[in-house]
mmCIF file of C-alpha atoms and ligand atoms in Angstrom:
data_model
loop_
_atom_site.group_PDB
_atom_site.id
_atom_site.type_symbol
_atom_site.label_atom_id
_atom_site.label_comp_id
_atom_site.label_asym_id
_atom_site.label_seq_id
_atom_site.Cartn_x
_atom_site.Cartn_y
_atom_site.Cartn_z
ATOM 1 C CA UNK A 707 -14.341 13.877 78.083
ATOM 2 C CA UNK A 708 -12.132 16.947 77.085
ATOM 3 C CA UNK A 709 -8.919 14.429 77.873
ATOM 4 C CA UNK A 710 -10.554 11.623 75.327
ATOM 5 C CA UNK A 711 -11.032 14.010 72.806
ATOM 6 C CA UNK A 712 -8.168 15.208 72.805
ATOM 7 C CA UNK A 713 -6.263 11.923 72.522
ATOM 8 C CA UNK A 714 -8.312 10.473 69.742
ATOM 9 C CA UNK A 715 -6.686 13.799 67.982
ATOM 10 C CA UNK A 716 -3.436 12.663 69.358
ATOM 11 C CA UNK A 717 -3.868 9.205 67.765
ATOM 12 C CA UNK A 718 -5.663 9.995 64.474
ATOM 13 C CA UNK A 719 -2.649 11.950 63.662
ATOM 14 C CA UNK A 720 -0.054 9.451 64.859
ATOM 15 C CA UNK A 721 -2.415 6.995 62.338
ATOM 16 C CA UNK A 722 -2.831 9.282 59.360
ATOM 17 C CA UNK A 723 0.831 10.333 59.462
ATOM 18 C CA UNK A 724 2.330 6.692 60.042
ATOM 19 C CA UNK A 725 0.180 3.564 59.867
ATOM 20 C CA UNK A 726 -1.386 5.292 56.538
ATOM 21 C CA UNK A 727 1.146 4.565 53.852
ATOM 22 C CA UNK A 728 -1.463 3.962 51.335
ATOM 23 C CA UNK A 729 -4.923 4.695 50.022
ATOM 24 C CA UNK A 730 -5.909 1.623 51.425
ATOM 25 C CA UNK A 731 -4.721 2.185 54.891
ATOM 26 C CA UNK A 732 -5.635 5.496 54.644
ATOM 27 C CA UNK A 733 -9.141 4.638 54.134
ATOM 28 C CA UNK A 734 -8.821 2.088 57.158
ATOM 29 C CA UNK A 735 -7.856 4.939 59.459
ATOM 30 C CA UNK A 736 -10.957 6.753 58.116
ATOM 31 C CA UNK A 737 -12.607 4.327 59.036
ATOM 32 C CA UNK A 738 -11.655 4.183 62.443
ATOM 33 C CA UNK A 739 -12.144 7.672 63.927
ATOM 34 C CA UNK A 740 -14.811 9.005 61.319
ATOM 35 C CA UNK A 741 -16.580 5.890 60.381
ATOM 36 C CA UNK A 742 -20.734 4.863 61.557
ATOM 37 C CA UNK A 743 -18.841 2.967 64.353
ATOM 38 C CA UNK A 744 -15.525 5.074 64.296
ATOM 39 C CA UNK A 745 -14.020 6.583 67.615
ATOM 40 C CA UNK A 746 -15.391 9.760 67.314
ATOM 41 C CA UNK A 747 -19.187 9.223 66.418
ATOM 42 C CA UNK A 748 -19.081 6.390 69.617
ATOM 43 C CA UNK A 749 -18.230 9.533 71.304
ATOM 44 C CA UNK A 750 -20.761 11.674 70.201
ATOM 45 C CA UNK A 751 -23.418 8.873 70.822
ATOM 46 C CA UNK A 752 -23.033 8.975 74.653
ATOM 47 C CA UNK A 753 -23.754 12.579 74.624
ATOM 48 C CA UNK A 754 -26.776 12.230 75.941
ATOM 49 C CA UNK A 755 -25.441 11.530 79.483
ATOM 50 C CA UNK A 756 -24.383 14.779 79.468
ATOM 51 C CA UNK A 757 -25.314 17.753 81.382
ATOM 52 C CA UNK A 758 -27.230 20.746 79.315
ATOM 53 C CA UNK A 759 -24.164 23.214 80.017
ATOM 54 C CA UNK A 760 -21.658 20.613 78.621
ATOM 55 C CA UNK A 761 -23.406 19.328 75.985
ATOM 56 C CA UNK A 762 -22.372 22.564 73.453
ATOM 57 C CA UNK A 763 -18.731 22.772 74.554
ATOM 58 C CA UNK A 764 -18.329 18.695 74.308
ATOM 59 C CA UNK A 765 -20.425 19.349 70.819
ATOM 60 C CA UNK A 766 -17.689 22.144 69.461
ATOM 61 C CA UNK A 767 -14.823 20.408 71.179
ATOM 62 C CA UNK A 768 -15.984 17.269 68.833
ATOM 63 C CA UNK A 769 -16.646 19.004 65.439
ATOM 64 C CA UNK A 770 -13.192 20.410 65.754
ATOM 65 C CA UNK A 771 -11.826 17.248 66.369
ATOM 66 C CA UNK A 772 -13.932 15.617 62.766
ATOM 67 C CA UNK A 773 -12.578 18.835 60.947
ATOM 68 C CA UNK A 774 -9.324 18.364 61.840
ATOM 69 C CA UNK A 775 -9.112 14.458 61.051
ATOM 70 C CA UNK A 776 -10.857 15.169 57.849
ATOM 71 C CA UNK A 777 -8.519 17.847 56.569
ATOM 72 C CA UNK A 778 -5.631 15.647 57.579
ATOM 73 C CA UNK A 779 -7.075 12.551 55.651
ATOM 74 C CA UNK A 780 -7.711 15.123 52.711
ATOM 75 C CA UNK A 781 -3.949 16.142 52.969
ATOM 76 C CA UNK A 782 -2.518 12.932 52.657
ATOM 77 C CA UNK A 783 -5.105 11.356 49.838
ATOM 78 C CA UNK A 784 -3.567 14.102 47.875
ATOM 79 C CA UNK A 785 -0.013 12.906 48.945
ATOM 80 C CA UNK A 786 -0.666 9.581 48.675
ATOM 81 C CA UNK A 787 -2.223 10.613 45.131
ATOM 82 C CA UNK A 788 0.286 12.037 43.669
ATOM 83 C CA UNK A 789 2.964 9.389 45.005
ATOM 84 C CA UNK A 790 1.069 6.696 43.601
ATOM 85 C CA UNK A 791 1.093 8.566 39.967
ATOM 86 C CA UNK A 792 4.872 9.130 39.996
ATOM 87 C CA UNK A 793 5.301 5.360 41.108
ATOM 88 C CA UNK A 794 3.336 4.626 38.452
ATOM 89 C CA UNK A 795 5.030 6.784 35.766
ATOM 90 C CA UNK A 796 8.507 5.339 36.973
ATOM 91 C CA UNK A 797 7.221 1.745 36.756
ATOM 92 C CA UNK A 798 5.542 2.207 33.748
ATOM 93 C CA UNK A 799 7.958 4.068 31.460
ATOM 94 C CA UNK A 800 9.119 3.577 27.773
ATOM 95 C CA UNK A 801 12.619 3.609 26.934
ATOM 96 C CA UNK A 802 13.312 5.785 24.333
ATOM 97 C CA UNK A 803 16.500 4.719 23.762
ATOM 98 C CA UNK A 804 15.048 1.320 22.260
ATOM 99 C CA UNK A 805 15.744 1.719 18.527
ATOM 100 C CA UNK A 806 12.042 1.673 16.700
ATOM 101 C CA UNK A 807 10.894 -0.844 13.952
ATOM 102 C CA UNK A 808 11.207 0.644 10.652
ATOM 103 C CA UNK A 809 8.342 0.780 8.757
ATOM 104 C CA UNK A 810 9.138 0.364 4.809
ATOM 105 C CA UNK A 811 6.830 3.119 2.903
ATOM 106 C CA UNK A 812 5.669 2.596 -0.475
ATOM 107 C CA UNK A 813 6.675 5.181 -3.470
ATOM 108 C CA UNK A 814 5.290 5.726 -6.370
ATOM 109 C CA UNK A 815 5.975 3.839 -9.465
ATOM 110 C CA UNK A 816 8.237 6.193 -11.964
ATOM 111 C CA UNK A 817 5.659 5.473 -14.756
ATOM 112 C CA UNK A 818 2.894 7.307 -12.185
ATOM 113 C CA UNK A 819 5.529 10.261 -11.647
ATOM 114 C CA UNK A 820 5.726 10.791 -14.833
ATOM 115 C CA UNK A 821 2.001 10.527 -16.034
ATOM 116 C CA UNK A 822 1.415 13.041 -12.908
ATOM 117 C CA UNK A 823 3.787 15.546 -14.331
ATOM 118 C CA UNK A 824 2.105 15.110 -17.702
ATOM 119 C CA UNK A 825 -1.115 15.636 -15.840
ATOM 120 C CA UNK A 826 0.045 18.697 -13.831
ATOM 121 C CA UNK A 827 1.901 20.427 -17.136
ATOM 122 C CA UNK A 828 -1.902 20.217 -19.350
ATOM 123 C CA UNK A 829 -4.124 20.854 -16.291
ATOM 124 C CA UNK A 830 -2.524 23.925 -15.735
ATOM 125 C CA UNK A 831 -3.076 25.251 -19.088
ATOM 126 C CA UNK A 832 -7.123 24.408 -18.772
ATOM 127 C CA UNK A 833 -7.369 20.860 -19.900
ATOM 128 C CA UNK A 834 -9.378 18.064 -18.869
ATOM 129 C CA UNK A 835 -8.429 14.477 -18.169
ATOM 130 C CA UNK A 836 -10.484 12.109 -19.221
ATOM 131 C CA UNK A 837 -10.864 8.415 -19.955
ATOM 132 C CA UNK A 838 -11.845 5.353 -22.420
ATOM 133 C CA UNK A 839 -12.171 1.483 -22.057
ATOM 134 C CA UNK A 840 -9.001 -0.425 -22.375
ATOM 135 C CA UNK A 841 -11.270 -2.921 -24.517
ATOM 136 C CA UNK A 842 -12.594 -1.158 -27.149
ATOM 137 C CA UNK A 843 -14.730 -1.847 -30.264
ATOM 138 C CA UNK A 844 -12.940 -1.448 -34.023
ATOM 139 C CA UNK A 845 -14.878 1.494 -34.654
ATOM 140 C CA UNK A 846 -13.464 3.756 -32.229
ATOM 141 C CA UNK A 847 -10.119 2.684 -32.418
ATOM 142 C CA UNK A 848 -10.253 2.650 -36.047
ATOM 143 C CA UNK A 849 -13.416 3.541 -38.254
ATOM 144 C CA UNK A 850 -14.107 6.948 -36.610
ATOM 145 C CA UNK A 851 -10.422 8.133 -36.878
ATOM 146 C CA UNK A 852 -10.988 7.417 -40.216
ATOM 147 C CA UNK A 853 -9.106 3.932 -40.755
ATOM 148 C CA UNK A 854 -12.319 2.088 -42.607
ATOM 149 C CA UNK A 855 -11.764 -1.885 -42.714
ATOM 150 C CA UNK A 856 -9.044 -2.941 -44.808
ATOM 151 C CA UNK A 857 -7.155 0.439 -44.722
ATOM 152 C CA UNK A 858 -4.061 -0.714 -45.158
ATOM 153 C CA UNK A 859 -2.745 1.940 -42.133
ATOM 154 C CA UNK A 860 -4.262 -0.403 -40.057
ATOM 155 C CA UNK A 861 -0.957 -2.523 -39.978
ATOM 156 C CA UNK A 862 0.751 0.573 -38.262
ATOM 157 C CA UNK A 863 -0.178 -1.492 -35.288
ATOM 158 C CA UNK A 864 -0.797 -5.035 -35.548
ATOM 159 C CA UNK A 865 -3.589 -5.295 -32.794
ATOM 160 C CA UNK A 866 -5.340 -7.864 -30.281
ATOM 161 C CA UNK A 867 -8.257 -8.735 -31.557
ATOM 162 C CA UNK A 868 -10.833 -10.541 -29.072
ATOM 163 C CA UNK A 869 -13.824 -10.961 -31.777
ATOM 164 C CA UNK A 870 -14.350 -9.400 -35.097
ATOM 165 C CA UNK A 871 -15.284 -5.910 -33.608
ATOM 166 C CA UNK A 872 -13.771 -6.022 -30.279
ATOM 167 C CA UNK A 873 -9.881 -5.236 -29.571
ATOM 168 C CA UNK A 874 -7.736 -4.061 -27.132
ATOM 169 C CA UNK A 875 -7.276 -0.611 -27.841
ATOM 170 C CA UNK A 876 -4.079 0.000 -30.016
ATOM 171 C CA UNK A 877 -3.817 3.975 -28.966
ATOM 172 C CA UNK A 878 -5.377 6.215 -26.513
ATOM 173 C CA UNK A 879 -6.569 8.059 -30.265
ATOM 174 C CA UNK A 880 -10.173 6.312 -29.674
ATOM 175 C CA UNK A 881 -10.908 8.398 -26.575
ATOM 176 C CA UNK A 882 -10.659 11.386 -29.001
ATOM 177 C CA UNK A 883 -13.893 9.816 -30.844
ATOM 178 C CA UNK A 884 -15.830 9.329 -27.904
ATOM 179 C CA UNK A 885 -15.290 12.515 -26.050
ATOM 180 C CA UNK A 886 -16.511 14.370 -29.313
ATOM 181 C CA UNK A 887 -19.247 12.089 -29.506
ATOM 182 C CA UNK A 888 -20.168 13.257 -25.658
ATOM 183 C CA UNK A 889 -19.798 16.908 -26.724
ATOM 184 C CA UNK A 890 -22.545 18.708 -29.109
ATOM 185 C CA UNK A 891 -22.958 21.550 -31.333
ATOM 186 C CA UNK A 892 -19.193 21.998 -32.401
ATOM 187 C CA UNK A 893 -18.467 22.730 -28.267
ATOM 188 C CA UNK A 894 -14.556 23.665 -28.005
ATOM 189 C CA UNK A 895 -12.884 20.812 -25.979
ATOM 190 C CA UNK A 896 -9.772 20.350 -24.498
ATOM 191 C CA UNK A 897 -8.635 17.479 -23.092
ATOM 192 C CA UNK A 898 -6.243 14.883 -22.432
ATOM 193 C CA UNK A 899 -6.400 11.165 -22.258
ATOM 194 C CA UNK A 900 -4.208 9.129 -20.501
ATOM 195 C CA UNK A 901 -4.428 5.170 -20.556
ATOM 196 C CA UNK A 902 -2.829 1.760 -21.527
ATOM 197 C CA UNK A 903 -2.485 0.160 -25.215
ATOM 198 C CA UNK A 904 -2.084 -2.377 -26.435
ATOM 199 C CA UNK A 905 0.301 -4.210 -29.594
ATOM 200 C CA UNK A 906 1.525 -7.653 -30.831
ATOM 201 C CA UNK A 907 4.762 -6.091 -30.231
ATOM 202 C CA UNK A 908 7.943 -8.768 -28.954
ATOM 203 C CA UNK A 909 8.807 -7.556 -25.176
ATOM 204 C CA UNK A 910 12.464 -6.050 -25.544
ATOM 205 C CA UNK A 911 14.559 -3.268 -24.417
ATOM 206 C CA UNK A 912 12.259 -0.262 -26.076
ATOM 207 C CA UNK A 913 9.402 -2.287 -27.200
ATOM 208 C CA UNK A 914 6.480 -3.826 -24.898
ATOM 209 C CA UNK A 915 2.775 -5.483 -25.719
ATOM 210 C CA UNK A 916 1.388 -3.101 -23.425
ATOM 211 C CA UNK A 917 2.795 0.375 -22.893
ATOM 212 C CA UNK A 918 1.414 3.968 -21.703
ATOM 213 C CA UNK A 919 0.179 6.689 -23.420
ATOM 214 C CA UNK A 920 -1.155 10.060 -23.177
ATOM 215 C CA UNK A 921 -3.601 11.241 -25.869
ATOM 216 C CA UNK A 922 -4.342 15.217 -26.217
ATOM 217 C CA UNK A 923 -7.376 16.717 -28.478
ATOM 218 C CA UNK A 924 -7.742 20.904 -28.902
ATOM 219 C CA UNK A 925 -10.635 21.314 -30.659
ATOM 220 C CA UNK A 926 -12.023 25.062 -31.258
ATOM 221 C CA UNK A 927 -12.913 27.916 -33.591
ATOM 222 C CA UNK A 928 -9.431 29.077 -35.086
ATOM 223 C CA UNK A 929 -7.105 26.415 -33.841
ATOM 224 C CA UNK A 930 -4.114 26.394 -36.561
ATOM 225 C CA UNK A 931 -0.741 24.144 -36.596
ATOM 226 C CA UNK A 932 0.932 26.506 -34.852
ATOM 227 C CA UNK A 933 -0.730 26.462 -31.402
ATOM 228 C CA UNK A 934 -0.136 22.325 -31.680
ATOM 229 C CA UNK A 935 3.788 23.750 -32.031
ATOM 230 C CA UNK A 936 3.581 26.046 -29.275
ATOM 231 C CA UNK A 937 1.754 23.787 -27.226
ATOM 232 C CA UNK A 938 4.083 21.028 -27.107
ATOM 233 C CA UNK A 939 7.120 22.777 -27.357
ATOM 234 C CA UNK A 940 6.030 24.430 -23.935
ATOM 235 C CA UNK A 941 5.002 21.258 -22.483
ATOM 236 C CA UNK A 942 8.551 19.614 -23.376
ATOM 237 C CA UNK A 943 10.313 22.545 -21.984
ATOM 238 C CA UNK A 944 8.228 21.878 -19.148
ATOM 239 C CA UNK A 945 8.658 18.915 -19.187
ATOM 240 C CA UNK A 946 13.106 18.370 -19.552
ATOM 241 C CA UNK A 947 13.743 21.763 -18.923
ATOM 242 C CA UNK A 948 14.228 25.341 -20.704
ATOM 243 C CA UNK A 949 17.072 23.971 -22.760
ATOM 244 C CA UNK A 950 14.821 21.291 -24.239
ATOM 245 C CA UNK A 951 14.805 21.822 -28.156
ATOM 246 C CA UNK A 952 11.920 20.894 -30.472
ATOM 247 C CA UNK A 953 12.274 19.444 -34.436
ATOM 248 C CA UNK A 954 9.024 18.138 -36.007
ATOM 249 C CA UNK A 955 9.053 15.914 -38.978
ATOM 250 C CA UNK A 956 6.717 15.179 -41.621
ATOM 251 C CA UNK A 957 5.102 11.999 -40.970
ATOM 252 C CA UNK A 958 1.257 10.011 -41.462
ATOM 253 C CA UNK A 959 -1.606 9.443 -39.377
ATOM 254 C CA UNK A 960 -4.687 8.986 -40.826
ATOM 255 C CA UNK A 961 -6.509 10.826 -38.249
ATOM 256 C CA UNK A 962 -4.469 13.943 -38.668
ATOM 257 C CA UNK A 963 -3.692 16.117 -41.807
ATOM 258 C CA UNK A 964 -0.861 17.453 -42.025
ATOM 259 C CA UNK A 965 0.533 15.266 -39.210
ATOM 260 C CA UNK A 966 4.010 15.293 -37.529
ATOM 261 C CA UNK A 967 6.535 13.357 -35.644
ATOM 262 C CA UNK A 968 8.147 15.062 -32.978
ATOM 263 C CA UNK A 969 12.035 15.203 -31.817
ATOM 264 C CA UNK A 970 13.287 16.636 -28.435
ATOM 265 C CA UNK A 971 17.051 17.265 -28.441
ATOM 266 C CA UNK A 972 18.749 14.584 -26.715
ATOM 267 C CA UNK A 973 18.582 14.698 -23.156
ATOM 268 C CA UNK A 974 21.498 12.422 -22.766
ATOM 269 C CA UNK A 975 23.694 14.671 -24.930
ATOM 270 C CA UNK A 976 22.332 17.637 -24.805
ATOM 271 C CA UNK A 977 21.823 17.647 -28.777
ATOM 272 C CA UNK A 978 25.241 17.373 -29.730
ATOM 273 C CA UNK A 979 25.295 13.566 -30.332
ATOM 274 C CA UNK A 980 29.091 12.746 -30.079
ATOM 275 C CA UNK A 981 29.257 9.319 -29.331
ATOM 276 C CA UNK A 982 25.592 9.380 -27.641
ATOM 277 C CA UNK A 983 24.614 5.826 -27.439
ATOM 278 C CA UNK A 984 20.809 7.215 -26.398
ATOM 279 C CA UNK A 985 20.171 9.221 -29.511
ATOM 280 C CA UNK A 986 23.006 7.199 -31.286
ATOM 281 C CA UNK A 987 24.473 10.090 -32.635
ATOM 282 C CA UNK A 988 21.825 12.079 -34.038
ATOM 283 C CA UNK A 989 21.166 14.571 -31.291
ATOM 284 C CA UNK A 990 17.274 13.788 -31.588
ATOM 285 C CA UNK A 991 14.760 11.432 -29.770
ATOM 286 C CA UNK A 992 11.585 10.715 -31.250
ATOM 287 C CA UNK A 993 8.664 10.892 -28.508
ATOM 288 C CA UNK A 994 5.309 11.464 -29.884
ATOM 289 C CA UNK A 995 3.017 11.480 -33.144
ATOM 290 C CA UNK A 996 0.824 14.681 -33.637
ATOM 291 C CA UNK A 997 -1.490 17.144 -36.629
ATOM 292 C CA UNK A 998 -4.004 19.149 -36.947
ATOM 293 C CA UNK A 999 -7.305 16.829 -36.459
ATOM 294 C CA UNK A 1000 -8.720 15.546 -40.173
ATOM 295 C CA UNK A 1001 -12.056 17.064 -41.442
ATOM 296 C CA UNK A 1002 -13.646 13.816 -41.493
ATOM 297 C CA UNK A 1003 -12.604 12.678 -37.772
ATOM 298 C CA UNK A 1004 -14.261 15.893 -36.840
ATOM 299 C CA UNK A 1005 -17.559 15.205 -38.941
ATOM 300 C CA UNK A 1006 -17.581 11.681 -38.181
ATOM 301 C CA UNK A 1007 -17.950 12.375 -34.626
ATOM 302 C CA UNK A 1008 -20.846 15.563 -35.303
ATOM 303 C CA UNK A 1009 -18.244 18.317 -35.573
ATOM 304 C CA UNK A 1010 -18.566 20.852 -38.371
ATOM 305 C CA UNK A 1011 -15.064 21.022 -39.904
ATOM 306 C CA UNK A 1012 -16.008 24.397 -41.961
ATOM 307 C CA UNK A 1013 -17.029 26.227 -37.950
ATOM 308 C CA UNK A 1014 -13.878 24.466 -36.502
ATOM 309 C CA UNK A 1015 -10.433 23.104 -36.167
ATOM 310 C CA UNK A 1016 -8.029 21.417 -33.808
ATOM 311 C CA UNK A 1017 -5.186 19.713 -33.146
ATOM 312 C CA UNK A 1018 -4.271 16.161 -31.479
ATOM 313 C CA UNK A 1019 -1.295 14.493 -30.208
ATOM 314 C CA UNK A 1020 -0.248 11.012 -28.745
ATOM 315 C CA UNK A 1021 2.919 10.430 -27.072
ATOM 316 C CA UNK A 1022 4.802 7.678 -25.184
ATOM 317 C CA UNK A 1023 4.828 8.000 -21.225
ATOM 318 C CA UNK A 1024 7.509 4.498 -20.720
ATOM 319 C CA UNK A 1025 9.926 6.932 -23.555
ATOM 320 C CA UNK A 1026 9.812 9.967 -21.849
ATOM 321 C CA UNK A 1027 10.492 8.692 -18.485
ATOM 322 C CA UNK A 1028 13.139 6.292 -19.211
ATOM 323 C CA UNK A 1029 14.788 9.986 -21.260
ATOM 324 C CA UNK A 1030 13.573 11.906 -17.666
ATOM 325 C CA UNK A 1031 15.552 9.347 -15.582
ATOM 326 C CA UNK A 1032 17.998 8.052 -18.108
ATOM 327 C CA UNK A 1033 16.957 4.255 -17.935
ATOM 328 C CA UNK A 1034 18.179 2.825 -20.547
ATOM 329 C CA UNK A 1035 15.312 -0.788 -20.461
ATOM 330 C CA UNK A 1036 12.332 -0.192 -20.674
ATOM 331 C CA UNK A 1037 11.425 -3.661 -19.019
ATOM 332 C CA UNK A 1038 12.728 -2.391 -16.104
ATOM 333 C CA UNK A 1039 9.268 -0.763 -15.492
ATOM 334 C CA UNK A 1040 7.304 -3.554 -15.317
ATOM 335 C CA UNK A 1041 9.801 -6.144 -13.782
ATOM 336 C CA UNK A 1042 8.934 -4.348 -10.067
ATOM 337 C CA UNK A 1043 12.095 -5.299 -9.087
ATOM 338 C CA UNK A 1044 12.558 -2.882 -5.624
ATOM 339 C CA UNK A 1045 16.078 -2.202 -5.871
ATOM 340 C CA UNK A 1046 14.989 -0.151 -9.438
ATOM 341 C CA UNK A 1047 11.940 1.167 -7.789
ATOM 342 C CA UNK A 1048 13.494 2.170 -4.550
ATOM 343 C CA UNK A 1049 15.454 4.655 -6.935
ATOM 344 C CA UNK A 1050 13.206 7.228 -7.768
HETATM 345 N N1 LIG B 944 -2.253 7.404 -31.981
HETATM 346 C C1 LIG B 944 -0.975 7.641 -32.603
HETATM 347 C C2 LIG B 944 -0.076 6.451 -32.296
HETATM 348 O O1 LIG B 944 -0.325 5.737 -31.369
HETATM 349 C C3 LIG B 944 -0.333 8.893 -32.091
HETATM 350 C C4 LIG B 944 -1.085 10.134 -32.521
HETATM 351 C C5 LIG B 944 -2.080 10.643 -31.721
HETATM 352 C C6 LIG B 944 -0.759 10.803 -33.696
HETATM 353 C C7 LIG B 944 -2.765 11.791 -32.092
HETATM 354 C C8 LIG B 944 -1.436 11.921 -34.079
HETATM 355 C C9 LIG B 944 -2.435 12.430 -33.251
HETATM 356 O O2 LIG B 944 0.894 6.216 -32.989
#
């Protein structure tokens, strides 16, 4: 018995160490000594026929035999494991060296950079942003900035009419109207409005049908002409830089009083206007219409023009980023041609 034993020991090892060369052998050879009908529990079966005195000593002699097949089983799953994994990681490896597909990504448009600088310049000095309808009825854009029917500022911009009363907007100006409307009791606002207008303008190199602007309204107790001037002349400093010079002329909107037309020194040139073909030799580039906000916009739209005062402003976002990045077409923007967007 001792003798059988010890050479199903002999040959379990022999198995596990040589016929195993897999988890699938292995569990074969498992099979075979530890299994219901393996080699060992056969042996353990006829111990019955045994004496009393050898049953315990057979009995040990056998569970040291199981322990030792099972830990040598246990030892080489593990191996077998771990062999397996790196096979599989060898098999199943990427080559980095396999150049990647390049995945094109998308930039913004230089109109959007520069209506997000815009943005960024007035929100950090407290104002809001907010927003009108593209197609908008002749009252806002006209009657309650004070252009009644048949003003004959009206022509200023020769509009789209869609009925009668209905238009695409001309200016972003209309959104001033209906954000006083929205606020009450002479309540200090200020905001900007940013948007797209529309003009029976002919589509050249600085003129378009529909173009970008951004409209700004300060209203509040106390607001004179010279916080508009400090106000812009920061945000165009902001905007081109500390060397960025202001000139405002006198000029006519109906909705302001006095109103303005503002310069910045020539980007291209720097002012001086030798032989600039940008600012064609004046030094100066005209970018946006402002004035203090007229006493009847403000009462039109239930502000008291004897509590307060304010100021508005309207400029050109295609002219101040073809002067930011020196395009010289303003077509360019809309033609989405990738080679001129790719640039910025
Ligand atoms: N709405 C005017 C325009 O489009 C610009 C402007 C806005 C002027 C606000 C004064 C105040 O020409």
């Amino acid at each position: 018995m001792e003798e059988k034993i010890l050479s199903i020991r002999r040959a379990a090892r022999e198995a596990v160490s040589s016929d195993a060369t897999n988890l699938k052998e292995l569990d074969a050879v498992r099979v075979r000594f530890l299994g219901k009908k393996g080699e060992l529990t056969q042996l353990l079966r006829g111990m019955n026929q045994l004496s009393a005195e050898e049953r315990p000593k057979v009995g040990k002699l056998v569970n040291e035999a199981r322990a030792e097949i099972e830990s040598l089983i246990a030892d080489k799953t593990a191996e077998l494991k771990s062999k397996e994994l790196a096979d599989k990681l060898a098999t199943e490896s990427i080559d980095i060296t396999l150049p990647g597909r390049h995945a094109h990504a998308g930039r913004l448009h230089p109109l959007t950079l520069t209506l997000n600088r815009v943005k960024e310049i007035f929100l950090q000095m407290g104002y809001t942003v907010e927003d009108g309808p593209e197609v908008e009825t002749d009252y806002y854009n006209f009657e309650a900035l004070n252009l009644p029917k048949d003003h004959p500022a009206r022509d200023m911009q020769d509009s789209f009419y869609i009925t009668d009363d209905i238009l695409l907007r001309s200016q972003t100006s209309p959104v001033q109207a209906r954000t006083m409307e929205r606020h009450k009791n002479n309540e200090p606002i200020r905001m900007i409005a940013p948007g797209r207008v529309y003009r029976r303008d002919d589509y050249d190199a600085s003129h378009s049908p529909m173009f970008t602007q951004v409209e700004g309204l300060v209203i509040d107790k106390g607001i004179t002409f010279g916080d508009l001037k400090g106000t812009l002349e920061y945000f165009l400093k902001q905007m081109f830089g500390e060397k960025a010079r202001m000139r405002l002329r006198p000029s006519f909107f109906p909705f302001t009083e006095p109103s303005a037309e503002v310069d910045v020194s020539c980007v291209m040139c720097g002012g001086h206007g030798t032989d600039c073909k940008v600012c064609r030799g004046s030094g100066w580039l005209e970018i946006l219409g402002a004035g203090s906000v007229h006493p009847d916009v403000l009462s039109m739209s239930g502000y008291d023009p004897s509590v307060v005062s304010g100021f508005a402003f309207g400029m050109g976002i295609e002219r101040i980023a073809m002067l930011k990045y020196g395009v010289d077409d303003l077509r360019l923007f809309y033609d989405n041609d990738v080679r001129f967007l790719n640039q910025f």
